[in-house]
XYZ file of C-alpha atoms in Angstrom:
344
model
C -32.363 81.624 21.379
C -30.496 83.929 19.159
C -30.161 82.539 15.843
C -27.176 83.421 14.623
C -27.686 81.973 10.900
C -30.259 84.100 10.473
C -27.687 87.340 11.370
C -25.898 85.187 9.005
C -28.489 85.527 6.157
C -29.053 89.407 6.935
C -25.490 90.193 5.456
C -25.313 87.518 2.853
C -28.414 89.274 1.445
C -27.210 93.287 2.501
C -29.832 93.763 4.614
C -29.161 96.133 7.519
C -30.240 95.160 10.927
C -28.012 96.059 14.505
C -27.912 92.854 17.306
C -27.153 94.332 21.108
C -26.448 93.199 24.099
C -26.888 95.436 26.918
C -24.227 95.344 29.983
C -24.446 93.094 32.592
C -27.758 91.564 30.690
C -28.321 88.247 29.298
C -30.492 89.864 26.558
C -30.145 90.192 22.919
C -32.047 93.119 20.943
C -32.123 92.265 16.989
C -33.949 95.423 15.236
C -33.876 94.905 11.433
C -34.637 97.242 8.537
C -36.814 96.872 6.193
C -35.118 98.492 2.958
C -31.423 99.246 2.300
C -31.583 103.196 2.187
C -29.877 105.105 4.512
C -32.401 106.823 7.298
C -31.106 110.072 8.750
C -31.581 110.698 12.198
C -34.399 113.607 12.892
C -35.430 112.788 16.527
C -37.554 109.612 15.571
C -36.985 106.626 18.246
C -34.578 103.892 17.269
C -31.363 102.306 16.896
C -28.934 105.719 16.630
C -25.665 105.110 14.976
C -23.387 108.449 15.055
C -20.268 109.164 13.895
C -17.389 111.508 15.755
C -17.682 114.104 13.711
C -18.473 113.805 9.968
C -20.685 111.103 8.482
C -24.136 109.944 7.651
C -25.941 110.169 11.324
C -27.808 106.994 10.986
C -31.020 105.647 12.179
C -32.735 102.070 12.096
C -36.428 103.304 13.571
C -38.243 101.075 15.880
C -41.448 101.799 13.769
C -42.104 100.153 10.916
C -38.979 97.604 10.902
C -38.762 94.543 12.794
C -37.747 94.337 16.610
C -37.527 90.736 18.497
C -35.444 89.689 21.930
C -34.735 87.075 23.809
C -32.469 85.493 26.603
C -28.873 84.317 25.643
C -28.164 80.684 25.582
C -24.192 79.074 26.204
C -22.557 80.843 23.034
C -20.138 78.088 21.590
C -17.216 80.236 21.735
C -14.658 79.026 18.362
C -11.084 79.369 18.864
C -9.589 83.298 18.408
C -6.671 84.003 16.601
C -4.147 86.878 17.486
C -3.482 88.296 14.296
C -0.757 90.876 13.304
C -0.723 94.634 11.764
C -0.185 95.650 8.772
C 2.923 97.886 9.669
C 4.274 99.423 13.199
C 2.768 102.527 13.490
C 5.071 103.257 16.633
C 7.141 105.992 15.251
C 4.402 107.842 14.005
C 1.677 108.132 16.495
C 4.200 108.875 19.068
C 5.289 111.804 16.826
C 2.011 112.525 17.075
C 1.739 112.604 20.768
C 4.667 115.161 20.693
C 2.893 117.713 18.876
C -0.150 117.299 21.185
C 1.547 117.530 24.095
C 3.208 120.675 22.715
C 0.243 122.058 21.676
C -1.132 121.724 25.218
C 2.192 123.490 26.771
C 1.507 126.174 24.448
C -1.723 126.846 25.796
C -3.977 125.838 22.383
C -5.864 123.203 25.029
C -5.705 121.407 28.410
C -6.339 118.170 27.042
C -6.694 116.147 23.723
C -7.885 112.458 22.682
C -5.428 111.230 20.164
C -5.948 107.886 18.228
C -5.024 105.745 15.264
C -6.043 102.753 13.378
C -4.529 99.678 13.327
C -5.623 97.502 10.518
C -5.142 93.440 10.194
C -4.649 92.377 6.588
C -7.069 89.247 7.448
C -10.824 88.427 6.794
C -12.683 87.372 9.698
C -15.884 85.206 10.975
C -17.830 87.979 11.358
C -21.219 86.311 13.377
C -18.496 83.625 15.307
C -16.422 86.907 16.383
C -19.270 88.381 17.719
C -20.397 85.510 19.344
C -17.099 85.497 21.474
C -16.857 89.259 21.808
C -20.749 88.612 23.771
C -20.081 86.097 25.833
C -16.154 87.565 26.985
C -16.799 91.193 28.027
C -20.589 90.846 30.101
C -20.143 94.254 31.471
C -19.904 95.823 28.431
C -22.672 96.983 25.471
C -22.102 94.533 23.132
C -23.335 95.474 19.394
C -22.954 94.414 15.909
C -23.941 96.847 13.316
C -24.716 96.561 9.409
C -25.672 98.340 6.671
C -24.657 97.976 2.876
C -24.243 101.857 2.464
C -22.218 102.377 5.710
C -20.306 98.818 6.494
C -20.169 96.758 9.199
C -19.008 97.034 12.636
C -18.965 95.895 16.302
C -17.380 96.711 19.563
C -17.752 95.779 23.514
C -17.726 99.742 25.202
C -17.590 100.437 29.200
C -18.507 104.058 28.721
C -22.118 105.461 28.886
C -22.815 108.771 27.205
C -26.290 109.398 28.927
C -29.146 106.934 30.381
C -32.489 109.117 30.544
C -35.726 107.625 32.188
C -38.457 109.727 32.286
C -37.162 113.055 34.191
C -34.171 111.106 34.844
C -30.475 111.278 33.665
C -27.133 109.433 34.121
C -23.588 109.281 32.613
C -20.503 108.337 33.577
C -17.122 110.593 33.611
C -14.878 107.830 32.483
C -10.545 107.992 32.008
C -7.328 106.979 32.516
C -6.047 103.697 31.586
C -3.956 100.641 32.672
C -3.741 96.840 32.405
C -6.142 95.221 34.830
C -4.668 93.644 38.038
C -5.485 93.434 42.054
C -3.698 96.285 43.423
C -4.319 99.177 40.504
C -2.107 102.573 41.706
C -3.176 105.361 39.413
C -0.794 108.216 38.637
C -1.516 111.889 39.084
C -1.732 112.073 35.071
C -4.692 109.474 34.735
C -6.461 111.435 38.002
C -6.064 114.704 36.540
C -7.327 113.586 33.363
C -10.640 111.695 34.689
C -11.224 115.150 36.541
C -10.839 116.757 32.978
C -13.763 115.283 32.457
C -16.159 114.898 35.470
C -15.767 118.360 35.578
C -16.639 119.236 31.518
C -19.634 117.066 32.165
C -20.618 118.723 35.362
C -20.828 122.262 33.574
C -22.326 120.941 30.265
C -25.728 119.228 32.490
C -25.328 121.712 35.511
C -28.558 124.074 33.024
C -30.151 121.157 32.632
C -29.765 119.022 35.397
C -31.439 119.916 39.049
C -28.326 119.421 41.421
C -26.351 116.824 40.116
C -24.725 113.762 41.757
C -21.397 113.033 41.537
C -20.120 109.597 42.785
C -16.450 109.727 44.070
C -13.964 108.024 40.950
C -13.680 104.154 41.076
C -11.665 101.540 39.487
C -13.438 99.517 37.021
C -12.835 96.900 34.822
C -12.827 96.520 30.911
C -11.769 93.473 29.508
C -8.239 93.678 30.667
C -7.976 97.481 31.314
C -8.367 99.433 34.646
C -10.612 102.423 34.374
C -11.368 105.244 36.312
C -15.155 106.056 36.456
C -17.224 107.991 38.021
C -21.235 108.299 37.837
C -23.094 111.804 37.435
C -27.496 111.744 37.965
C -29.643 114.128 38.322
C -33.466 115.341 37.868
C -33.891 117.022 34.230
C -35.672 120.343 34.163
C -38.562 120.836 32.860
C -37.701 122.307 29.524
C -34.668 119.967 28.781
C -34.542 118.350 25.283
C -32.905 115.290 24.595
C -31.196 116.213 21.922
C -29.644 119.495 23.896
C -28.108 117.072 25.857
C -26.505 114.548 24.082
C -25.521 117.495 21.298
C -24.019 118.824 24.995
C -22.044 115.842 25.950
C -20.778 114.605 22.840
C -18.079 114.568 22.142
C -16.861 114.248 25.458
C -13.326 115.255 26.838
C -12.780 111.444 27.062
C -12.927 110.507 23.087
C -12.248 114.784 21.814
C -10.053 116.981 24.799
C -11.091 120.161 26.124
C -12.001 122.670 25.283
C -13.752 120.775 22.839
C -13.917 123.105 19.514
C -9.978 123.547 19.715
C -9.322 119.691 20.506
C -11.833 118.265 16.894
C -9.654 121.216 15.439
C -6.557 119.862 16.304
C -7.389 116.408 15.723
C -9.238 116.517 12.165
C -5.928 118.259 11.013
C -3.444 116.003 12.744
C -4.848 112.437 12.933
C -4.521 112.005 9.288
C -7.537 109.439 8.927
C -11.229 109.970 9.237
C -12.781 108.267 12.591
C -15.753 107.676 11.048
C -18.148 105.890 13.683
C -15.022 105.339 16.497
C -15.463 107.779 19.355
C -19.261 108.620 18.123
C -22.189 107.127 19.705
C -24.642 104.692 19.215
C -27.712 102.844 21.137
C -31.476 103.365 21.668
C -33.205 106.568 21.314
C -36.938 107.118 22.970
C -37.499 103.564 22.931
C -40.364 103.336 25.761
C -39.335 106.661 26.843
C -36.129 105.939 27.575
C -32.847 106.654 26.083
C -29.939 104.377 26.413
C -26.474 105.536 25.019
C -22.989 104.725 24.505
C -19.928 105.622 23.488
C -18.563 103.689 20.475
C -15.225 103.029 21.908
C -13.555 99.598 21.569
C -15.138 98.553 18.298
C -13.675 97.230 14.646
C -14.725 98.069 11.441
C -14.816 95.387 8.623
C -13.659 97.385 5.506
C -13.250 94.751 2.266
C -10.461 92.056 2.881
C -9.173 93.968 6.418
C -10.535 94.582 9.619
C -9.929 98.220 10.960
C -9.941 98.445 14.775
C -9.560 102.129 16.329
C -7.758 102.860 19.863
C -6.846 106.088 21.537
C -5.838 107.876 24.610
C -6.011 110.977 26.582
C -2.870 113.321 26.137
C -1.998 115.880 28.741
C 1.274 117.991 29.422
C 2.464 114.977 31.464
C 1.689 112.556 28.687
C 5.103 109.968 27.802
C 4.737 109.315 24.149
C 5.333 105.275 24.444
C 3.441 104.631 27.242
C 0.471 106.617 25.357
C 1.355 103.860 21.989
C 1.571 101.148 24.811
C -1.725 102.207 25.782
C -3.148 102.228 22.455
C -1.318 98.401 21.772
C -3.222 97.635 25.040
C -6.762 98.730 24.058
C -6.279 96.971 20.658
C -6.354 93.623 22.196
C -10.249 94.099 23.535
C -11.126 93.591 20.016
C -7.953 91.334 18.892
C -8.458 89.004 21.698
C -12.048 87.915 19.949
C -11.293 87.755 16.700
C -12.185 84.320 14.944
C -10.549 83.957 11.453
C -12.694 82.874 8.499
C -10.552 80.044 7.166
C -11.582 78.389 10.490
């Protein structure tokens, strides 16, 4: 069983350590480190924690530090507690969707990921929160992630940067997004934009990659979004690096834009706030040979006496400025819909 005390006892005494769950597995991963410094990431196998663009790129090795599992029991799930912003950012993120969409009709990009961060003025149960977020998104990778030098943070992401196994490789092309429900009808907008980035993908691995498959764009589920999401694999050449690759992929059109170099550049000067580790990556690195990566989308940050939880979406010329904040209100409650205060 997965003792969450001792999790407990790991931040009480600032020692860094990462707890996973993998998607659709009934497994938790606890890999703790053995001293406080911060590790930077050289190629070594491990826990990989990367931010979007600027930041410490941050490893807990395998070696050396201690790794356990084990199978998941019935969480005991405390009750959640919807709590409110600290101000309606409304006005100015939809500003900020007009000047991206009028970037893009000036032909400075086709596409660009725009996002904000919405923070609660609340402190919360930090191990009972995770504990929900675990057990109420299954599909998704399920982490929670500390160190005294970077902070802590957790999420529930449905998007896969790469899978490698072997000579082996898989990611998803995943965008477009709308509440959940039976009979999803998606727009030309949210197709165009998925293709945005099937096809970036598709020309990043096509060197490196031995014909790759493309699976035709499903619906998928999130939580309570509708995805679409389709699934490139292939054979990896002989002389393909790792590291080529994910340096490649990430980020992709679905957390940056394309082309990619004028999309950071539009959002590091726009966005007004540093990303830090939203819309990075994080997950196992060589472990066994295998690589096993996500996207850090859908996460919080515990910062002090607030929680911080990041949400974006994809703006193209047919982008409507409130549905994009709707959007953006929508994500939010993957992560507000698990929160457990601390005064419970």
């Amino acid at each position: 069983m997965l003792e969450f005390d001792k999790i407990s006892h790991y931040l009480r005494e600032a020692i860094p350590f990462v707890c996973y769950v993998k998607p659709n597995e009934n497994v938790w991963n606890l890999l703790i480190q053995q001293s406080d410094e911060i590790i930077d990431f050289i190629g070594q196998a491990g826990f990989v924690f990367m931010p979007f663009h600027e930041g410490n790129q941050v490893i807990i090795p395998f070696e050396g530090n201690l790794f356990s599992k084990g199978n998941l029991e019935n969480l005991e799930n405390k009750p959640t507690e919807n709590f409110t912003s600290e101000s309606n950012q409304k006005e100015s993120f939809e500003d900020l969707v007009i000047k991206g969409v009028s970037a893009i009709q000036q032909g400075e990009f086709d596409k660009v990921v725009l996002s904000r961060k919405i923070v609660l003025k609340e402190q919360i149960a930090s191990i009972e929160t995770f504990q929900s977020l675990i057990s109420t998104y299954p599909t998704a990778f399920r982490y929670l992630f500390f160190h005294p030098k970077i902070g802590l943070w957790m999420g529930a992401t449905p998007e896969q940067l790469v899978k490698i196994n072997q000579n082996q490789f898989e990611t998803v092309a995943l965008a477009g997004t709308q509440l959940y429900s039976e009979n999803v009808i998606w727009a030309t907008k949210e197709i165009e934009e998925q293709q945005f980035v099937t096809d970036y993908i598709i020309s990043k691995v096509k060197d490196k990659v031995n014909n790759p498959i493309v699976s035709d764009a499903k619906t998928v589920k999130a939580g309570n979004l509708a995805h679409l999401k389709s699934f490139i694999s292939g054979e990896l050449t002989p002389d393909f690096q790792a590291n080529d690759l994910i340096k490649a992929l990430h980020p992709t059109p679905a957390v940056c834009g394309l082309p990619k170099e004028q999309a950071i550049d539009f959002i590091l000067k726009n966005e007004g706030y540093n990303r830090k580790y939203y819309a990075g990556f994080l997950g196992e690195y060589n472990k066994d040979n295998q690589t096993d990566l996500f996207v850090n989308l859908r996460c919080l940050e515990v910062e002090n006496d607030v929680v911080n939880i990041y949400v974006g979406c994809g703006i193209t010329k047919d982008s409507n400025p409130e549905k994009e904040f709707i959007e953006t209100e929508n994500k939010s409650m993957t992560m507000r819909n698990v929160l457990v205060s601390k005064t419970f």
